PDB file of C-alpha atoms in Angstrom:
ATOM      1  CA  MET A 179      55.145 -56.412   3.702  1.00 56.00           C
ATOM      2  CA  GLY A 180      55.153 -54.707   0.139  1.00 58.00           C
ATOM      3  CA  ASN A 181      53.543 -57.746  -1.180  1.00 70.00           C
ATOM      4  CA  ASP A 182      50.642 -57.264   0.970  1.00 77.00           C
ATOM      5  CA  ILE A 183      50.021 -54.123  -0.036  1.00 77.00           C
ATOM      6  CA  LEU A 184      49.504 -54.639  -3.187  1.00 73.00           C
ATOM      7  CA  GLN A 185      47.244 -57.852  -2.282  1.00 76.00           C
ATOM      8  CA  ALA A 186      44.891 -55.789  -0.874  1.00 77.00           C
ATOM      9  CA  ILE A 187      44.481 -53.519  -4.177  1.00 76.00           C
ATOM     10  CA  PRO A 188      41.045 -54.797  -5.263  1.00 74.00           C
ATOM     11  CA  GLN A 189      41.167 -55.727  -9.149  1.00 73.00           C
ATOM     12  CA  LEU A 190      38.883 -54.614 -11.775  1.00 67.00           C
ATOM     13  CA  GLU A 191      36.842 -57.146 -13.870  1.00 69.00           C
ATOM     14  CA  LYS A 192      38.239 -56.510 -17.603  1.00 73.00           C
ATOM     15  CA  ASP A 193      34.910 -57.154 -19.472  1.00 74.00           C
ATOM     16  CA  ILE A 194      32.307 -54.987 -17.574  1.00 69.00           C
ATOM     17  CA  PRO A 195      30.728 -52.553 -19.898  1.00 68.00           C
ATOM     18  CA  ALA A 196      30.572 -48.816 -19.553  1.00 67.00           C
ATOM     19  CA  ASP A 197      26.661 -48.623 -20.113  1.00 67.00           C
ATOM     20  CA  GLN A 198      26.469 -50.432 -16.661  1.00 64.00           C
ATOM     21  CA  PHE A 199      27.577 -47.717 -14.794  1.00 63.00           C
ATOM     22  CA  MET A 200      25.474 -45.246 -16.814  1.00 64.00           C
ATOM     23  CA  VAL A 201      22.138 -46.708 -16.604  1.00 60.00           C
ATOM     24  CA  GLN A 202      19.651 -44.207 -14.197  1.00 64.00           C
ATOM     25  CA  GLU A 203      16.280 -44.813 -12.805  1.00 72.00           C
ATOM     26  CA  PHE A 204      13.415 -42.878 -14.963  1.00 71.00           C
ATOM     27  CA  TRP A 205      12.167 -41.917 -11.481  1.00 76.00           C
ATOM     28  CA  VAL A 206      15.177 -40.046 -10.330  1.00 76.00           C
ATOM     29  CA  PRO A 207      15.061 -37.482 -12.699  1.00 77.00           C
ATOM     30  CA  LEU A 208      11.515 -36.948 -12.456  1.00 80.00           C
ATOM     31  CA  ALA A 209      11.595 -36.552  -8.979  1.00 82.00           C
ATOM     32  CA  TRP A 210      14.532 -34.163  -8.786  1.00 83.00           C
ATOM     33  CA  ALA A 211      12.485 -31.888 -11.550  1.00 84.00           C
ATOM     34  CA  CYS A 212       9.023 -31.919  -9.358  1.00 85.00           C
ATOM     35  CA  ALA A 213      11.146 -31.231  -6.145  1.00 87.00           C
ATOM     36  CA  ILE A 214      12.483 -28.057  -8.059  1.00 90.00           C
ATOM     37  CA  LEU A 215       9.373 -26.967 -10.171  1.00 88.00           C
ATOM     38  CA  LEU A 216       6.674 -27.109  -7.966  1.00 90.00           C
ATOM     39  CA  PRO A 217       7.885 -24.874  -5.562  1.00 89.00           C
ATOM     40  CA  LEU A 218       8.882 -22.690  -7.966  1.00 90.00           C
ATOM     41  CA  ALA A 219       5.342 -22.906  -9.668  1.00 90.00           C
ATOM     42  CA  ALA A 220       3.450 -22.248  -6.353  1.00 91.00           C
ATOM     43  CA  LEU A 221       5.963 -19.201  -5.804  1.00 91.00           C
ATOM     44  CA  ALA A 222       4.875 -17.743  -9.163  1.00 90.00           C
ATOM     45  CA  ALA A 223       0.694 -18.481  -8.487  1.00 91.00           C
ATOM     46  CA  TRP A 224       1.376 -16.902  -5.298  1.00 89.00           C
ATOM     47  CA  TRP A 225       3.358 -13.677  -6.785  1.00 89.00           C
ATOM     48  CA  LEU A 226       0.638 -13.337  -9.587  1.00 88.00           C
ATOM     49  CA  TYR A 227      -2.427 -13.822  -7.029  1.00 86.00           C
ATOM     50  CA  ARG A 228      -0.623 -10.807  -5.004  1.00 84.00           C
ATOM     51  CA  ARG A 229       0.065  -8.697  -7.727  1.00 82.00           C
ATOM     52  CA  SER A 230      -3.682  -8.794  -9.300  1.00 77.00           C
ATOM     53  CA  ARG A 231      -4.971  -8.016  -5.620  1.00 73.00           C
ATOM     54  CA  LYS A 232      -2.880  -4.784  -5.900  1.00 67.00           C
ATOM     55  CA  SER A 233      -3.860  -3.724  -9.017  1.00 62.00           C
ATOM     56  CA  ALA A 234      -7.458  -4.204  -8.216  1.00 56.00           C
ATOM     57  CA  ALA A 235      -7.748  -1.351  -5.633  1.00 57.00           C
ATOM     58  CA  PRO A 236      -9.324   1.377  -7.536  1.00 69.00           C
ATOM     59  CA  ALA A 237      -7.315   4.319  -8.143  1.00 77.00           C
ATOM     60  CA  ILE A 238      -7.998   7.641  -5.992  1.00 84.00           C
ATOM     61  CA  THR A 239      -8.506  10.151  -8.696  1.00 87.00           C
ATOM     62  CA  PRO A 240      -7.224  13.553  -8.898  1.00 88.00           C
ATOM     63  CA  LEU A 241     -10.844  14.990  -8.145  1.00 89.00           C
ATOM     64  CA  GLN A 242     -10.968  12.595  -4.955  1.00 91.00           C
ATOM     65  CA  GLU A 243      -7.849  14.185  -4.088  1.00 92.00           C
ATOM     66  CA  ALA A 244      -8.795  17.587  -4.405  1.00 92.00           C
ATOM     67  CA  LEU A 245     -11.915  17.354  -2.412  1.00 92.00           C
ATOM     68  CA  ALA A 246     -10.268  15.181   0.338  1.00 93.00           C
ATOM     69  CA  ALA A 247      -7.434  17.856   0.923  1.00 93.00           C
ATOM     70  CA  LEU A 248      -9.842  20.616   0.665  1.00 91.00           C
ATOM     71  CA  ALA A 249     -12.275  18.815   3.300  1.00 94.00           C
ATOM     72  CA  GLU A 250      -9.571  18.683   5.101  1.00 94.00           C
ATOM     73  CA  LEU A 251      -8.329  22.488   4.957  1.00 90.00           C
ATOM     74  CA  ASP A 252     -12.075  23.641   5.640  1.00 91.00           C
ATOM     75  CA  ALA A 253     -11.516  21.659   9.022  1.00 92.00           C
ATOM     76  CA  GLU A 254      -8.688  23.483   9.721  1.00 86.00           C
ATOM     77  CA  LEU A 255      -9.066  26.954   8.555  1.00 86.00           C
ATOM     78  CA  PRO A 256      -5.539  28.269   9.028  1.00 87.00           C
ATOM     79  CA  PRO A 257      -4.448  31.924   8.931  1.00 86.00           C
ATOM     80  CA  MET A 258      -4.936  33.653   5.147  1.00 86.00           C
ATOM     81  CA  ARG A 259      -1.778  33.198   3.891  1.00 87.00           C
ATOM     82  CA  GLU A 260      -1.151  29.380   4.934  1.00 88.00           C
ATOM     83  CA  CYS A 261      -5.011  28.698   3.455  1.00 87.00           C
ATOM     84  CA  ALA A 262      -3.974  30.857  -0.031  1.00 88.00           C
ATOM     85  CA  LEU A 263      -0.592  28.706   0.058  1.00 88.00           C
ATOM     86  CA  ARG A 264      -2.178  25.445   0.554  1.00 91.00           C
ATOM     87  CA  LEU A 265      -5.621  26.177  -1.787  1.00 92.00           C
ATOM     88  CA  SER A 266      -3.076  27.157  -4.619  1.00 89.00           C
ATOM     89  CA  MET A 267      -1.194  24.004  -4.066  1.00 90.00           C
ATOM     90  CA  ILE A 268      -4.492  21.661  -3.983  1.00 91.00           C
ATOM     91  CA  LEU A 269      -5.334  23.272  -7.228  1.00 91.00           C
ATOM     92  CA  ARG A 270      -1.908  23.088  -8.993  1.00 87.00           C
ATOM     93  CA  SER A 271      -1.934  19.561  -8.364  1.00 88.00           C
ATOM     94  CA  TYR A 272      -5.413  18.806  -9.083  1.00 87.00           C
ATOM     95  CA  LEU A 273      -4.600  20.538 -12.529  1.00 86.00           C
ATOM     96  CA  ALA A 274      -1.233  18.692 -13.225  1.00 84.00           C
ATOM     97  CA  GLY A 275      -3.317  15.088 -12.807  1.00 84.00           C
ATOM     98  CA  GLN A 276      -6.539  16.021 -14.024  1.00 81.00           C
ATOM     99  CA  ALA A 277      -5.523  18.114 -16.976  1.00 77.00           C
ATOM    100  CA  GLN A 278      -1.761  17.553 -17.118  1.00 78.00           C
ATOM    101  CA  ASP A 279      -1.371  21.053 -16.797  1.00 74.00           C
ATOM    102  CA  PRO A 280       2.479  21.739 -15.371  1.00 74.00           C
ATOM    103  CA  ALA A 281       0.956  24.757 -13.132  1.00 69.00           C
ATOM    104  CA  LEU A 282       2.264  22.578 -10.406  1.00 67.00           C
ATOM    105  CA  TYR A 283       5.875  22.844 -11.408  1.00 73.00           C
ATOM    106  CA  GLU A 284       5.760  26.362 -11.887  1.00 73.00           C
ATOM    107  CA  THR A 285       6.209  29.858 -10.313  1.00 73.00           C
ATOM    108  CA  HIS A 286       3.449  31.968 -10.672  1.00 72.00           C
ATOM    109  CA  GLU A 287       4.933  34.268 -12.705  1.00 77.00           C
ATOM    110  CA  GLU A 288       5.923  31.230 -15.097  1.00 74.00           C
ATOM    111  CA  PHE A 289       2.195  30.062 -15.066  1.00 72.00           C
ATOM    112  CA  SER A 290       0.955  33.850 -15.871  1.00 71.00           C
ATOM    113  CA  GLN A 291       3.175  33.974 -18.606  1.00 72.00           C
ATOM    114  CA  ARG A 292       2.663  31.030 -20.327  1.00 72.00           C
ATOM    115  CA  MET A 293       0.749  31.006 -23.334  1.00 65.00           C
ATOM    116  CA  ASP A 294      -0.750  27.617 -23.370  1.00 70.00           C
ATOM    117  CA  SER A 295      -1.430  27.560 -19.393  1.00 72.00           C
ATOM    118  CA  LEU A 296      -4.611  25.424 -18.467  1.00 77.00           C
ATOM    119  CA  SER A 297      -5.216  24.962 -22.289  1.00 76.00           C
ATOM    120  CA  ASN A 298      -6.422  21.253 -21.237  1.00 80.00           C
ATOM    121  CA  VAL A 299      -8.982  22.644 -18.731  1.00 82.00           C
ATOM    122  CA  PRO A 300     -12.596  23.001 -20.728  1.00 85.00           C
ATOM    123  CA  LEU A 301     -12.905  26.628 -22.138  1.00 84.00           C
ATOM    124  CA  SER A 302     -15.893  27.058 -19.738  1.00 86.00           C
ATOM    125  CA  CYS A 303     -13.889  26.814 -16.768  1.00 84.00           C
ATOM    126  CA  GLN A 304     -10.222  28.487 -17.553  1.00 83.00           C
ATOM    127  CA  LEU A 305     -10.863  31.972 -16.818  1.00 87.00           C
ATOM    128  CA  GLU A 306     -12.576  30.876 -13.664  1.00 91.00           C
ATOM    129  CA  THR A 307      -9.678  28.791 -12.894  1.00 86.00           C
ATOM    130  CA  ARG A 308      -6.860  31.587 -13.944  1.00 86.00           C
ATOM    131  CA  ASP A 309      -8.994  34.255 -11.740  1.00 89.00           C
ATOM    132  CA  LEU A 310      -8.970  32.035  -8.980  1.00 89.00           C
ATOM    133  CA  LEU A 311      -5.037  31.284  -8.934  1.00 86.00           C
ATOM    134  CA  GLU A 312      -4.580  35.056  -9.232  1.00 87.00           C
ATOM    135  CA  HIS A 313      -6.455  35.948  -5.989  1.00 88.00           C
ATOM    136  CA  LEU A 314      -4.683  33.294  -4.010  1.00 86.00           C
ATOM    137  CA  ALA A 315      -1.426  34.890  -5.488  1.00 85.00           C
ATOM    138  CA  GLU A 316      -2.555  37.952  -4.148  1.00 85.00           C
ATOM    139  CA  PHE A 317      -3.098  36.603  -0.509  1.00 79.00           C
ATOM    140  CA  LYS A 318       0.003  34.634  -0.867  1.00 78.00           C
ATOM    141  CA  TYR A 319       2.161  37.492  -1.078  1.00 76.00           C
ATOM    142  CA  ALA A 320       0.122  40.086   0.498  1.00 73.00           C
ATOM    143  CA  GLY A 321       1.656  38.635   3.630  1.00 65.00           C
ATOM    144  CA  GLU A 322      -1.860  38.184   5.457  1.00 62.00           C
ATOM    145  CA  THR A 323      -1.369  36.309   8.463  1.00 67.00           C
ATOM    146  CA  GLU A 324      -4.563  36.765  10.717  1.00 74.00           C
ATOM    147  CA  SER A 325      -7.358  34.120  10.401  1.00 76.00           C
ATOM    148  CA  ASN A 326     -10.477  35.388   8.211  1.00 81.00           C
ATOM    149  CA  ALA A 327     -12.557  32.170   8.573  1.00 83.00           C
ATOM    150  CA  THR A 328     -15.215  33.415   6.222  1.00 86.00           C
ATOM    151  CA  ARG A 329     -13.059  34.545   3.481  1.00 88.00           C
ATOM    152  CA  ALA A 330     -11.145  31.490   3.770  1.00 86.00           C
ATOM    153  CA  HIS A 331     -14.100  29.312   3.857  1.00 90.00           C
ATOM    154  CA  GLY A 332     -15.676  31.118   0.710  1.00 91.00           C
ATOM    155  CA  LEU A 333     -12.208  30.177  -1.365  1.00 91.00           C
ATOM    156  CA  ILE A 334     -12.214  26.870  -0.141  1.00 91.00           C
ATOM    157  CA  GLU A 335     -16.045  26.212  -1.526  1.00 95.00           C
ATOM    158  CA  THR A 336     -14.753  28.545  -4.754  1.00 93.00           C
ATOM    159  CA  ALA A 337     -12.607  25.983  -5.313  1.00 93.00           C
ATOM    160  CA  ARG A 338     -14.393  22.619  -4.320  1.00 94.00           C
ATOM    161  CA  THR A 339     -16.957  23.887  -6.832  1.00 94.00           C
ATOM    162  CA  LEU A 340     -14.219  24.700  -9.395  1.00 92.00           C
ATOM    163  CA  VAL A 341     -12.623  21.106  -9.503  1.00 92.00           C
ATOM    164  CA  VAL A 342     -16.099  19.489  -9.704  1.00 93.00           C
ATOM    165  CA  ARG A 343     -17.164  21.450 -12.552  1.00 93.00           C
ATOM    166  CA  ILE A 344     -13.968  21.036 -14.215  1.00 90.00           C
ATOM    167  CA  ASP A 345     -14.384  17.326 -13.895  1.00 91.00           C
ATOM    168  CA  ALA A 346     -17.822  17.406 -15.191  1.00 90.00           C
ATOM    169  CA  ALA A 347     -16.877  19.477 -18.131  1.00 88.00           C
ATOM    170  CA  GLN A 348     -14.250  17.160 -18.925  1.00 87.00           C
ATOM    171  CA  LYS A 349     -16.511  13.960 -18.904  1.00 88.00           C
ATOM    172  CA  GLN A 350     -19.144  16.146 -21.094  1.00 87.00           C
ATOM    173  CA  GLU A 351     -16.337  16.699 -23.546  1.00 84.00           C
ATOM    174  CA  GLN A 352     -15.240  13.355 -23.803  1.00 85.00           C
ATOM    175  CA  LYS A 353     -18.817  12.292 -24.197  1.00 86.00           C
ATOM    176  CA  ASN A 354     -19.047  14.579 -27.012  1.00 83.00           C
ATOM    177  CA  LYS A 355     -15.933  13.127 -28.627  1.00 80.00           C
ATOM    178  CA  GLN A 356     -17.417   9.741 -28.366  1.00 81.00           C
ATOM    179  CA  GLU A 357     -20.625  10.891 -29.606  1.00 80.00           C
ATOM    180  CA  VAL A 358     -19.010  12.373 -32.933  1.00 80.00           C
ATOM    181  CA  THR A 359     -16.852   9.646 -33.535  1.00 78.00           C
ATOM    182  CA  ALA A 360     -19.574   7.075 -32.983  1.00 65.00           C
TER     183      ALA A 360
END
């Protein structure tokens, strides 16, 4: 019985060269490479396409944001204190985006005491901006809770005119700088 098991084990030929076992077809690695690289290339192309579509959408400017928020506030016309609070926030957000002024992140007192406040706002609009923010602060801290649609509408319209003027003045300043350097 022991001999039968030994007879069942195959014997290898002694003269088979090792190179024979290492021969591969040229097409096998190429097929594997294509099977891996084609889906990766398609995924990369799809990702680039999606990314370019998202960046192609025009960004909303601080002026557009401010005008939309002012229109919404004008449609609601809340009580004076709330209107002044929201109007102040709209103006400060606009100044933070348009003129890179940190007014949005400061209290009214910090804003008033800062020497360089509104330095990036065109000179022709600085006094009007400061006066409007001071006027709004009076309403915010006075605690007036009753509605006054005429006064609220007037403040909103003043703010609307001011942000449009700031935008126009900044564009004019940029145009003047470009003409000087040209």
